[in-house]
XYZ file of C-alpha atoms in Angstrom:
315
model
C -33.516 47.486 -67.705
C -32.520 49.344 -64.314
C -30.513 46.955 -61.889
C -32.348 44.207 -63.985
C -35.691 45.104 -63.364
C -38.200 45.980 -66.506
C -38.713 49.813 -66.836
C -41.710 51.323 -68.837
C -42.891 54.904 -69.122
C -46.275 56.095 -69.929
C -46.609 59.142 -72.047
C -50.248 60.831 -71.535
C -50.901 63.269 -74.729
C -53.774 65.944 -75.895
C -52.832 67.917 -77.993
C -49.082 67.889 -77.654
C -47.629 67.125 -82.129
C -45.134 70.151 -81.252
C -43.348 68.571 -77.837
C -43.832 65.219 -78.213
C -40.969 64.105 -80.329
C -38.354 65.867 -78.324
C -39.899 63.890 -75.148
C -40.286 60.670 -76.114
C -35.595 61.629 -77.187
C -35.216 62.498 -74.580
C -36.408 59.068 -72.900
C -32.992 57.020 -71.327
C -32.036 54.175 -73.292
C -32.710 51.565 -69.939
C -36.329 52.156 -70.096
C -37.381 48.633 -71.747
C -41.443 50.078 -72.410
C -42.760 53.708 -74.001
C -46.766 53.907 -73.981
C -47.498 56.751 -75.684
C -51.362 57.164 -74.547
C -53.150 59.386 -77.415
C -56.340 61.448 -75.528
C -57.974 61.894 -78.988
C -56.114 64.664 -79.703
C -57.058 66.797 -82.525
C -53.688 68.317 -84.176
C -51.053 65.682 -85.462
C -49.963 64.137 -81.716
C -51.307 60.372 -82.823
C -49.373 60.494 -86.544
C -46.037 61.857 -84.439
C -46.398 59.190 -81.745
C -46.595 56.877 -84.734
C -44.358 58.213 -86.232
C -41.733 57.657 -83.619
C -43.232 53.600 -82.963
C -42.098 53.388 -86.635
C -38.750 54.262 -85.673
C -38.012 52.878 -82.133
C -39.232 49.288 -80.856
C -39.824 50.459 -77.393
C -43.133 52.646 -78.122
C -46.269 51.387 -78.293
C -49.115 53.724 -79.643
C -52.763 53.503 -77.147
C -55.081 55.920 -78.562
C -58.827 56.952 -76.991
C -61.506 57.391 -79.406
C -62.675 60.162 -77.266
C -61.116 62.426 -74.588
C -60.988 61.129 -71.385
C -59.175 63.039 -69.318
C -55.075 62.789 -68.440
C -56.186 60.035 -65.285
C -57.785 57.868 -67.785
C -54.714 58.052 -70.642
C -52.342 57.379 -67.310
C -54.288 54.197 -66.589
C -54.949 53.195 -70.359
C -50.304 52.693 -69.788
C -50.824 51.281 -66.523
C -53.193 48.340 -67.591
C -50.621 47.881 -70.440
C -48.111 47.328 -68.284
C -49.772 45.075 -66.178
C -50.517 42.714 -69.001
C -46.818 43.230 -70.117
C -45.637 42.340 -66.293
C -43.367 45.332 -66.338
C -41.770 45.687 -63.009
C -41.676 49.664 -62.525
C -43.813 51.985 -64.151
C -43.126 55.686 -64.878
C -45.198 58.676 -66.045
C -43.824 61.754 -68.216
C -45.582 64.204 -69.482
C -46.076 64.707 -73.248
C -45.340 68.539 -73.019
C -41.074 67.786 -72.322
C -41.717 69.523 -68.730
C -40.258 66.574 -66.964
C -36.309 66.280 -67.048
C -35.178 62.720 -68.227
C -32.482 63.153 -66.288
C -34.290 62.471 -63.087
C -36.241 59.522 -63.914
C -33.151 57.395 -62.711
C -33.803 58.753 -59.140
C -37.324 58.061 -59.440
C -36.404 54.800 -60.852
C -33.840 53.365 -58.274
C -36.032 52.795 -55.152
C -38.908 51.446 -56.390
C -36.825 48.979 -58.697
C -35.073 48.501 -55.105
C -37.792 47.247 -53.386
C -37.281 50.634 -50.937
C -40.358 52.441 -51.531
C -43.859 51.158 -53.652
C -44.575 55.058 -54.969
C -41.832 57.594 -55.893
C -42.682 61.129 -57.487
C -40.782 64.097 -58.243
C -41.042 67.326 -55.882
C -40.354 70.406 -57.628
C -40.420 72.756 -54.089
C -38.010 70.891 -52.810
C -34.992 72.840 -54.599
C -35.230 76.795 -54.065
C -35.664 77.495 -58.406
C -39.216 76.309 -57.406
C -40.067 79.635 -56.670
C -38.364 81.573 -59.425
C -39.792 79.411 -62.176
C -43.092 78.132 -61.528
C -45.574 81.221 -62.691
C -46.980 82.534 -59.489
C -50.458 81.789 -59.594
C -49.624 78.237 -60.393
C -47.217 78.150 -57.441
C -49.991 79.052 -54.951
C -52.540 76.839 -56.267
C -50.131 74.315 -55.844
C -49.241 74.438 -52.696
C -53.073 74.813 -51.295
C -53.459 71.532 -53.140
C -50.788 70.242 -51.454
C -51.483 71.107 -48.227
C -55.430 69.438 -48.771
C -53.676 66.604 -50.450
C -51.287 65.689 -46.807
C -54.605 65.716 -45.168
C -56.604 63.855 -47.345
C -54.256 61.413 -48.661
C -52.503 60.791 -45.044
C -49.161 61.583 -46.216
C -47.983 63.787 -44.503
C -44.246 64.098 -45.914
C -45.110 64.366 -48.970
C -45.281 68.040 -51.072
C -46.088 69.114 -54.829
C -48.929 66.931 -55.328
C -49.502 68.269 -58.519
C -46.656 66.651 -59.963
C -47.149 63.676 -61.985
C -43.587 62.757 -63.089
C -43.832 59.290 -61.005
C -42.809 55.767 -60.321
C -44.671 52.600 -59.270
C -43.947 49.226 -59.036
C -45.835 46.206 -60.378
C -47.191 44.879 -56.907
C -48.434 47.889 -55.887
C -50.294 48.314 -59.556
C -51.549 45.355 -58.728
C -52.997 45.584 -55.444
C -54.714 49.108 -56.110
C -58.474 49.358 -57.904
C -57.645 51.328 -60.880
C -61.120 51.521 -61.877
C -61.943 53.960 -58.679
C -59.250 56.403 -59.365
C -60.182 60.076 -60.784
C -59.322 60.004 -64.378
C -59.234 63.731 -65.467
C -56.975 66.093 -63.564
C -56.534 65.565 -60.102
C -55.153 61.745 -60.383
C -52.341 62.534 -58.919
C -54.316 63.819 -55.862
C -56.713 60.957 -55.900
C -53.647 58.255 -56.376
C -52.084 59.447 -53.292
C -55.539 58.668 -51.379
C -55.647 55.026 -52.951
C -52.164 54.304 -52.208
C -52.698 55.005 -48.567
C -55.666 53.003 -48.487
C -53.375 50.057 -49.613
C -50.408 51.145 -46.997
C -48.096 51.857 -50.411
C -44.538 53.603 -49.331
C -44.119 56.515 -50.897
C -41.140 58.898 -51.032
C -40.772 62.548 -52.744
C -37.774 63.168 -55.011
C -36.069 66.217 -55.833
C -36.807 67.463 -59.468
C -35.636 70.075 -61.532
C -38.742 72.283 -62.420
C -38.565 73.108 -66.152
C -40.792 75.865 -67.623
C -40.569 77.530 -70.659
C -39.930 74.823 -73.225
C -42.989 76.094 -75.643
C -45.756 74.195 -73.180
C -49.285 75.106 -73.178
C -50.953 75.267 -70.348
C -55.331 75.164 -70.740
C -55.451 74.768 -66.919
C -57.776 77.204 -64.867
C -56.828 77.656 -61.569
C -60.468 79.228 -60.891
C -61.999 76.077 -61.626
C -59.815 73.150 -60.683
C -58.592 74.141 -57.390
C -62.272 73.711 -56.080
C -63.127 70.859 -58.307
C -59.855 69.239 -56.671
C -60.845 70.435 -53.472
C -63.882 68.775 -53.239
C -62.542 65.317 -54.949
C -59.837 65.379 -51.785
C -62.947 66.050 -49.483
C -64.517 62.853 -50.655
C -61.252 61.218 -50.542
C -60.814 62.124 -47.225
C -63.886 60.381 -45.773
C -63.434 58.051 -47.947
C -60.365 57.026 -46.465
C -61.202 57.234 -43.296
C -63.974 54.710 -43.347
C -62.269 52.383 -45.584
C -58.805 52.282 -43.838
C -59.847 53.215 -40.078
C -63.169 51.382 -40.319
C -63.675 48.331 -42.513
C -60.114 47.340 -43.029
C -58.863 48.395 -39.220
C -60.371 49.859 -36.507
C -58.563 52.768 -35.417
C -59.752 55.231 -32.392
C -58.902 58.573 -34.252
C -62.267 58.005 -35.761
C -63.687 59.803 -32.783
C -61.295 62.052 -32.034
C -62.248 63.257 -36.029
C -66.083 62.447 -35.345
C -66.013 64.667 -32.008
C -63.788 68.017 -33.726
C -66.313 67.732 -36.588
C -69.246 67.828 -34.481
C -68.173 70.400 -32.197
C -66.557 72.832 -34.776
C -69.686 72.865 -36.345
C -71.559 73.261 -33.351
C -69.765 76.204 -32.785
C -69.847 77.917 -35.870
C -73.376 77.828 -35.743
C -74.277 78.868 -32.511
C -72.094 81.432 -33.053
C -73.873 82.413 -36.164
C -77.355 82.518 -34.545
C -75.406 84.584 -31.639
C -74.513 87.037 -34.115
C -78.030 87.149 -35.457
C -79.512 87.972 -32.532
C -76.960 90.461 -31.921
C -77.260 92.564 -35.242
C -80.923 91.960 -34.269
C -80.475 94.226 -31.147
C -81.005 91.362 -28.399
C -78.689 91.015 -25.500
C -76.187 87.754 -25.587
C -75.720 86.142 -22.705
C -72.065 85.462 -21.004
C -73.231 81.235 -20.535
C -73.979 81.528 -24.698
C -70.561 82.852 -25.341
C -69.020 80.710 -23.219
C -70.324 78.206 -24.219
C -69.510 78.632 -28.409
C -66.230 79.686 -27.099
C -65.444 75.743 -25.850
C -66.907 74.339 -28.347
C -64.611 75.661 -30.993
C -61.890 75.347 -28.903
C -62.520 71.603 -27.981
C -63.251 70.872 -31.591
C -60.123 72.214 -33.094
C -58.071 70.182 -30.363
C -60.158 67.220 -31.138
C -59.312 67.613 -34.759
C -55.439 68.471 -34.093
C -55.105 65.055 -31.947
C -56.712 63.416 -34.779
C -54.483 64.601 -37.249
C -51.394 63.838 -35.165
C -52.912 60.148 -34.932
C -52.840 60.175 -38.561
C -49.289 61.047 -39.248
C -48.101 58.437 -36.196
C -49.925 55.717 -38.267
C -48.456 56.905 -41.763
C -44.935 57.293 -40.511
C -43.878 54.208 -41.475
C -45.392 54.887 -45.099
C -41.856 56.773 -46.377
């Protein structure tokens, strides 16, 4: 127990018979609940998670008869710990990427009753930068940066990052069933929390690379498969939170950038047409395209500000 609330920590794994044991070790003693989540993995990860249940009281074994995707083996530990009533619920990784020694800091305001979401940043501290690999660095932070605007938090950074913490009432009140199960839950559980009003707070983490982790993840192809989940999360959002659930007026200020933005751009594309075509383009026309980019990116900018004034609070 932490400050006598129930601790559990779910262990997503695919994959992972070399790393494993050394992270579920590595685990405090004051977590109460280990769910090690098997993703039909097809080297010896479900007979070492076994293994280790044989061995320690705390794990219990959860094993997919087919891959599902890390989401879906994150949510197989969350439903357990719903029927268990655990009060705060973790997630490390199976890979030992995640340093133990922060989950007390994750821990400690969401057992508190401070904040309903707490996840570890990684670009917060400057090694960020000197151990991440590059490539993964930079995807990162353009996730990030979609993620604040699609999500509505603002404050928060390293969305990627699934070392996390949520309490029991928050699990609760959230549709599990909705959430993106393959990677990208993170991204997509920032959007739902939101949608609920969750608090959510970043905390400093250690980055830790080069422990023998593989990595199968292609930047080519998630970064716009993420991209366009966060678009759909975005509008999503917006109508459920601004809409149905509360009216709010930056619904036009959004509606109005949109529309003019994409006036623009395309009456400035058939401008250009014309132009390559060898016809004259009139002064008015430019003018004209010339506001209504201008108006629509201010329209947009006001928006976004009344987005962050109505998330403050969520921190």
């Amino acid at each position: 127990m932490f400050e006598g609330k129930r601790v559990a920590v779910v262990v997503p794994a695919h994959d992972e018979e070399a790393l494993l044991p050394q992270t579920l070790a590595g685990i405090p003693e004051f977590v109460d609940r280990i769910y090690v989540v098997d993703d039909a993995s097809r080297d010896g990860t479900l007979e070492r998670a076994n293994a280790a249940a044989a061995t320690d009281p705390r794990i219990a074994v959860i094993a997919h008869e087919r891959n599902l995707g890390v989401g879906a083996a994150i949510l197989s530990g969350y439903a357990r710990a719903l029927e268990e009533r655990v009060d705060v619920t973790c997630v490390m990784a199976a890979d030992n990427q995640m340093d133990p020694a922060d989950l007390a800091a994750l821990v400690e305001p969401v057992a508190r009753g401070e904040v309903d979401y707490a996840k570890a940043n990684r670009l917060i501290t400057g090694q960020a930068w000197e151990l991440i690999p590059r490539h993964r660095y930079l995807g990162n932070a353009v996730l990030s940066l979609l993620t604040k605007i699609a999500s509505g938090y603002w404050h928060v950074a390293d969305s990627q990052s699934g070392y996390t913490a949520v309490s029991l009432e928050t699990l609760e009140r959230l549709d599990l069933d909705r959430i993106y199960p393959r990677y990208g839950f993170p991204n997509d559980m920032l959007v739902h929390l939101n949608i609920v009003n969750a608090r959510v707070r970043d905390i400093p983490s250690r980055p830790v690379y080069g422990v023998g982790e593989r990595s199968g993840i292609k930047l080519r192809s998630v970064v716009p498969r993420i991209s366009w989940l966060l678009v759909k999360g975005f509008f999503w959002r917006l109508r459920e939170k601004y809409v149905i659930r509360d009216f709010h007026p930056l619904i036009f200020f959004y509606a109005f950038g949109f529309f003019a933005t994409l006036a623009g751009l395309v009456l400035g594309a058939i401008e250009i047409g014309y132009r390559i075509a060898g016809y004259e383009v009139s002064v008015g026309t430019v003018v004209l395209i010339a506001l209504l980019l201008i108006s629509g990116s201010q329209f947009t900018l006001f928006a976004m500000w009344f987005d962050m004034e109505s998330n403050k609070d969520l921190r």
